[in-house]
Short mmCIF file of C-alpha atoms in Angstrom, two decimals:
data_model
loop_
_atom_site.label_atom_id
_atom_site.label_comp_id
_atom_site.label_asym_id
_atom_site.label_seq_id
_atom_site.Cartn_x
_atom_site.Cartn_y
_atom_site.Cartn_z
CA MET A 1 0.00 0.00 0.00
CA LYS A 2 1.22 3.49 -0.86
CA PHE A 3 0.91 6.28 1.68
CA ALA A 4 1.70 9.96 2.20
CA ILE A 5 1.81 12.09 5.35
CA THR A 6 1.08 15.80 5.78
CA SER A 7 2.02 17.75 8.90
CA LYS A 8 0.99 20.97 10.59
CA GLY A 9 4.68 21.86 10.65
CA ASP A 10 5.20 22.36 14.37
CA ASN A 11 7.78 20.30 16.26
CA LYS A 12 5.27 17.89 17.79
CA SER A 13 3.47 17.19 14.51
CA ASP A 14 6.72 16.77 12.57
CA MET A 15 8.03 14.34 15.18
CA ILE A 16 4.85 12.24 15.00
CA LYS A 17 4.98 12.35 11.20
CA GLU A 18 8.52 10.96 11.27
CA ILE A 19 7.56 8.19 13.72
CA ILE A 20 4.59 7.12 11.58
CA TYR A 21 6.78 7.22 8.47
CA GLN A 22 9.47 5.00 10.01
CA TYR A 23 6.94 2.50 11.40
CA LEU A 24 5.11 2.14 8.09
CA MET A 25 8.36 1.78 6.14
CA ASP A 26 9.36 -0.99 8.56
CA PHE A 27 6.16 -2.78 7.50
CA ASP A 28 7.28 -2.47 3.85
CA LEU A 29 4.65 0.05 2.86
CA ILE A 30 5.57 2.48 0.08
CA TYR A 31 5.87 6.24 0.61
CA ASP A 32 4.44 8.03 -2.44
CA GLU A 33 3.40 11.68 -2.24
CA LYS A 34 2.17 11.76 -5.85
CA GLU A 35 -0.16 8.75 -5.96
CA PRO A 36 -0.88 7.59 -2.40
CA GLU A 37 -3.74 5.30 -1.47
CA ILE A 38 -3.85 6.61 2.10
CA VAL A 39 -3.09 10.16 3.22
CA ILE A 40 -2.38 10.70 6.91
CA SER A 41 -2.86 14.23 8.20
CA VAL A 42 -0.97 15.10 11.41
CA GLY A 43 -2.12 18.31 13.06
CA GLY A 44 -5.54 19.91 13.37
CA ASP A 45 -8.58 20.32 11.17
CA GLY A 46 -6.78 23.12 9.31
CA THR A 47 -4.01 20.69 8.40
CA PHE A 48 -6.64 18.22 7.25
CA LEU A 49 -8.24 20.84 5.00
CA HIS A 50 -4.82 21.52 3.47
CA ALA A 51 -4.32 17.79 2.84
CA PHE A 52 -7.75 17.54 1.23
CA HIS A 53 -7.04 20.38 -1.20
CA SER A 54 -3.56 19.01 -1.95
CA TYR A 55 -5.11 15.77 -3.24
CA ILE A 56 -8.40 17.16 -4.54
CA ASP A 57 -7.80 15.70 -8.01
CA ARG A 58 -7.46 12.14 -6.66
CA LEU A 59 -10.38 11.87 -4.24
CA ASP A 60 -11.66 8.65 -5.82
CA GLU A 61 -8.34 6.88 -5.20
CA ILE A 62 -7.49 8.16 -1.71
CA SER A 63 -8.70 7.50 1.82
CA PHE A 64 -7.81 10.00 4.54
CA ILE A 65 -6.79 9.47 8.16
CA GLY A 66 -6.43 12.24 10.74
CA VAL A 67 -4.05 12.29 13.71
CA HIS A 68 -4.78 15.25 15.97
CA THR A 69 -1.88 16.76 17.88
CA GLY A 70 -4.17 18.91 20.02
CA HIS A 71 -7.51 17.79 21.41
CA LEU A 72 -9.71 15.56 19.25
CA GLY A 73 -10.69 17.21 15.98
CA PHE A 74 -13.69 16.67 13.75
CA TYR A 75 -11.57 15.09 11.02
CA ALA A 76 -9.11 13.27 13.28
CA ASP A 77 -9.97 10.10 15.19
CA TRP A 78 -6.44 9.25 16.34
CA LEU A 79 -4.33 10.83 19.08
CA PRO A 80 -0.51 10.85 19.32
CA GLU A 81 -0.43 8.16 22.00
CA GLU A 82 -2.33 5.83 19.65
CA ILE A 83 -0.02 5.95 16.63
CA GLU A 84 1.49 2.51 17.26
CA LYS A 85 -1.99 0.95 17.08
CA LEU A 86 -2.79 3.07 14.02
CA VAL A 87 0.32 1.87 12.20
CA ILE A 88 -0.48 -1.78 12.95
CA ASP A 89 -4.06 -1.28 11.74
CA ILE A 90 -2.86 0.30 8.49
CA ALA A 91 -0.27 -2.41 7.87
CA LYS A 92 -2.22 -5.47 9.01
CA ASN A 93 -5.97 -4.82 9.09
CA SER A 94 -8.72 -3.97 6.64
CA PHE A 95 -10.68 -0.77 7.09
CA GLU A 96 -14.13 0.60 6.40
CA ILE A 97 -14.46 3.47 3.93
CA VAL A 98 -16.79 6.23 5.14
CA GLU A 99 -17.77 8.94 2.67
CA TYR A 100 -18.84 12.53 3.40
CA PRO A 101 -20.56 14.97 1.01
CA LEU A 102 -18.68 17.90 -0.50
CA LEU A 103 -19.78 21.26 -1.87
CA SER A 104 -19.38 22.16 -5.54
CA MET A 105 -19.10 25.83 -6.48
CA GLU A 106 -18.86 27.47 -9.89
CA ILE A 107 -17.96 31.15 -10.23
CA HIS A 108 -19.15 32.65 -13.51
CA ARG A 109 -17.46 35.86 -14.70
CA LYS A 110 -17.84 38.01 -17.77
CA ASP A 111 -16.44 36.48 -20.97
CA THR A 112 -14.61 33.58 -19.31
CA ASP A 113 -15.25 29.93 -18.54
CA PRO A 114 -16.49 29.29 -14.99
CA ASP A 115 -13.99 28.59 -12.21
CA CYS A 116 -14.88 25.34 -10.42
CA TYR A 117 -14.08 24.52 -6.79
CA LEU A 118 -14.76 21.86 -4.17
CA ALA A 119 -15.12 22.61 -0.46
CA LEU A 120 -14.93 20.18 2.44
CA ASN A 121 -16.24 22.64 5.05
CA GLU A 122 -17.77 25.70 3.42
CA THR A 123 -17.57 28.58 1.03
CA SER A 124 -18.46 32.15 1.95
CA ILE A 125 -19.42 35.14 -0.16
CA LYS A 126 -18.45 38.58 1.15
CA LYS A 127 -17.50 41.97 -0.26
CA VAL A 128 -14.29 43.93 0.11
CA ASP A 129 -16.37 46.86 1.39
CA GLY A 130 -20.06 47.59 1.84
CA SER A 131 -23.01 45.22 1.88
CA VAL A 132 -23.45 42.17 -0.30
CA VAL A 133 -26.54 42.39 -2.52
CA LEU A 134 -27.43 39.11 -4.23
CA ASP A 135 -30.47 37.58 -5.85
CA VAL A 136 -30.88 34.05 -4.45
CA ILE A 137 -32.30 31.59 -6.99
CA ILE A 138 -33.19 28.04 -5.90
CA LYS A 139 -33.98 25.42 -8.56
CA GLY A 140 -34.42 28.16 -11.12
CA GLU A 141 -36.96 30.12 -9.01
CA HIS A 142 -36.18 33.51 -7.47
CA PHE A 143 -36.27 33.10 -3.68
CA GLU A 144 -35.10 36.41 -2.23
CA ARG A 145 -32.83 39.41 -2.64
CA PHE A 146 -30.24 39.19 0.11
CA ARG A 147 -28.62 42.28 1.63
CA GLY A 148 -26.07 41.93 4.40
CA ASP A 149 -22.46 41.12 5.24
CA GLY A 150 -22.47 37.88 3.27
CA LEU A 151 -23.56 34.26 2.99
CA CYS A 152 -21.99 30.99 4.14
CA ILE A 153 -22.73 27.79 2.21
CA SER A 154 -21.59 24.74 4.15
CA THR A 155 -21.40 20.96 3.91
CA PRO A 156 -22.81 18.71 6.66
CA SER A 157 -19.32 18.06 8.07
CA GLY A 158 -18.60 21.79 7.84
CA SER A 159 -21.81 22.66 9.66
CA THR A 160 -19.92 22.53 12.97
CA ALA A 161 -17.42 25.18 11.83
CA TYR A 162 -18.11 28.74 10.58
CA ASN A 163 -21.75 27.83 9.96
CA LYS A 164 -22.33 27.03 13.64
CA ALA A 165 -20.75 30.33 14.71
CA LEU A 166 -23.30 32.08 12.48
CA GLY A 167 -26.20 30.27 14.17
CA GLY A 168 -26.64 27.54 11.56
CA ALA A 169 -27.84 24.02 12.25
CA ILE A 170 -25.57 21.02 12.76
CA ILE A 171 -26.21 18.38 10.08
CA HIS A 172 -25.09 14.76 10.23
CA PRO A 173 -22.60 14.09 7.39
CA SER A 174 -24.53 11.04 6.21
CA LEU A 175 -27.08 13.47 4.73
CA PRO A 176 -26.21 14.72 1.23
CA ALA A 177 -27.16 18.36 1.73
CA MET A 178 -25.85 21.91 1.82
CA GLN A 179 -26.78 24.74 4.17
CA ILE A 180 -27.06 28.47 3.43
CA THR A 181 -26.57 30.73 6.45
CA GLU A 182 -26.82 34.51 6.53
CA MET A 183 -24.22 36.92 7.88
CA SER A 184 -25.85 39.98 9.45
CA SER A 185 -28.69 40.36 6.96
CA ILE A 186 -30.44 43.73 6.63
CA ASN A 187 -34.12 43.46 7.54
CA ASN A 188 -36.42 46.49 7.80
CA ARG A 189 -39.59 47.81 6.19
CA VAL A 190 -37.86 47.99 2.80
CA TYR A 191 -35.60 44.92 2.76
CA ARG A 192 -36.55 41.38 3.77
CA THR A 193 -34.66 38.07 3.86
CA ILE A 194 -35.77 34.71 5.21
CA GLY A 195 -33.65 35.30 8.32
CA SER A 196 -32.96 31.61 9.02
CA PRO A 197 -30.62 28.95 7.63
CA LEU A 198 -31.78 26.97 4.60
CA ILE A 199 -30.95 23.28 4.23
CA LEU A 200 -31.13 22.09 0.62
CA PRO A 201 -31.00 18.48 -0.66
CA ASP A 202 -28.57 17.20 -3.23
CA HIS A 203 -30.91 17.66 -6.20
CA HIS A 204 -31.23 21.42 -5.59
CA VAL A 205 -28.94 23.97 -7.23
CA CYS A 206 -28.64 27.43 -5.69
CA ARG A 207 -27.52 30.37 -7.80
CA PHE A 208 -26.41 33.72 -6.38
CA LYS A 209 -26.52 36.65 -8.81
CA PRO A 210 -24.97 40.01 -7.87
CA VAL A 211 -27.35 42.89 -8.51
CA ASP A 212 -24.36 45.11 -9.37
CA LEU A 213 -21.95 43.29 -11.66
CA ASN A 214 -19.14 45.68 -10.72
CA GLN A 215 -18.98 44.48 -7.12
CA HIS A 216 -15.64 43.23 -5.75
CA PHE A 217 -16.09 40.00 -3.79
CA LEU A 218 -14.04 38.03 -1.30
CA ILE A 219 -14.76 34.34 -1.83
CA THR A 220 -13.47 31.71 0.60
CA ILE A 221 -13.24 28.00 -0.14
CA ASP A 222 -12.38 26.37 3.18
CA HIS A 223 -9.07 28.02 4.19
CA ILE A 224 -8.48 29.64 0.79
CA THR A 225 -9.51 33.27 0.14
CA LYS A 226 -9.86 34.74 -3.35
CA SER A 227 -10.53 38.34 -4.38
CA ILE A 228 -12.71 38.28 -7.51
CA GLU A 229 -14.36 40.99 -9.60
CA ASN A 230 -16.90 40.95 -12.45
CA ILE A 231 -18.87 38.02 -11.08
CA VAL A 232 -22.04 37.28 -13.04
CA ALA A 233 -23.23 34.39 -10.87
CA ILE A 234 -22.10 31.87 -8.26
CA GLU A 235 -23.63 28.41 -8.41
CA CYS A 236 -23.55 25.96 -5.50
CA LYS A 237 -24.75 22.38 -5.16
CA VAL A 238 -23.85 19.13 -3.41
CA ALA A 239 -20.87 17.79 -5.35
CA ASP A 240 -20.82 14.53 -7.26
CA GLN A 241 -17.45 13.79 -5.63
CA ARG A 242 -17.14 12.73 -2.00
CA ILE A 243 -14.28 12.54 0.48
CA ARG A 244 -13.33 9.08 1.75
CA PHE A 245 -12.12 8.30 5.27
CA ALA A 246 -10.34 5.11 6.33
CA ARG A 247 -12.05 3.97 9.53
CA PHE A 248 -10.51 1.24 11.67
CA ARG A 249 -12.96 1.81 14.54
CA PRO A 250 -16.23 3.67 15.20
CA PHE A 251 -16.01 7.46 15.24
CA PRO A 252 -19.54 8.65 16.17
CA PHE A 253 -20.36 12.12 14.85
CA TRP A 254 -22.63 13.13 17.73
CA LYS A 255 -19.98 12.12 20.26
CA ARG A 256 -17.57 14.47 18.51
CA VAL A 257 -20.16 17.24 18.67
CA ARG A 258 -20.76 16.63 22.36
CA ASP A 259 -17.07 16.45 23.21
CA SER A 260 -16.30 19.63 21.27
CA PHE A 261 -19.15 21.87 22.39
CA ILE A 262 -20.78 20.44 25.53
CA SER A 263 -18.60 18.05 27.52
CA ASP A 264 -15.87 19.29 29.87
CA GLN A 265 -13.79 16.23 28.97
CA ARG A 266 -11.75 16.30 25.76
#
C-alpha cells in the first residue's frame, strides 16, 4: 500500500509524522506523495483541509486518516499516544471506507469559462467593502434578494465550523445536503430576507446573482480566500465527488459534537 503524510509543521506534529513514516516503512509500505492510497494528516482540522485540497484531483483513489496533535478534531480520530496501534491497523488490518458529502461551487465571470471549486467545510461570499446584494435563486426560481455582510454555504461536516458560529444548524454528514446561512442580513420595512438557515437536498442547485456586476467579492473556499471581480453568478450544489475516510474503529459524529461543544472532557 502506498501512503503519504502531511504535517501541521510544528515540532510535535513533525516528530509524529517521522515516527509514523518509520513505522510504516518498517512494514514495507511504500511512501508516495504523488499517488498515495492513504493520506495521513498530522495536526488539526486546518491541516486536514490543506491535505484535502492538496489531493483534490485524486479523491476517488485516496482514503484520509487524521491524527490530531491537540484535542480531538472533527476530522481526526487518532491521538498521538495511539499511533502505534494506528500503524499496525494500516499495515495489518482492513478498514471501512466512510464517505462525506462535498460542496461544488462554480464562479461565472464576464467572458470567461467558470472557475470550479470543491469545499470540504464551506464557502463564503463577502465583499471587500459595503453590503453584499445578491439575488438568491433556488432550482431556477427567485427566492429572495439578500442584503447583508455575506452568505456561508456549508457541507454537513462543515456545519460545525463557521456555519455554527453564524447560528446555523448542525447536520449529520450522512445526509447529502448543503446549508445556506446569513451573515448579518439587513431586515427592515424595505428589505426582507428569510432570516434563518436553509438546508437544501442534493438535487437542488442554488444560484447567487450580484445585482451590481461591478462588485468586488471576497470568496473563501475552506481556508483559501480569493478576491474576484466581475462576477455574473455563483452556483452551489452538493458535489458529485465525495471525500473518503479510512475507519478502523467507530467514530460517532454526535460524540464528537458533544465532546467539542458540551462536555468538559476532551
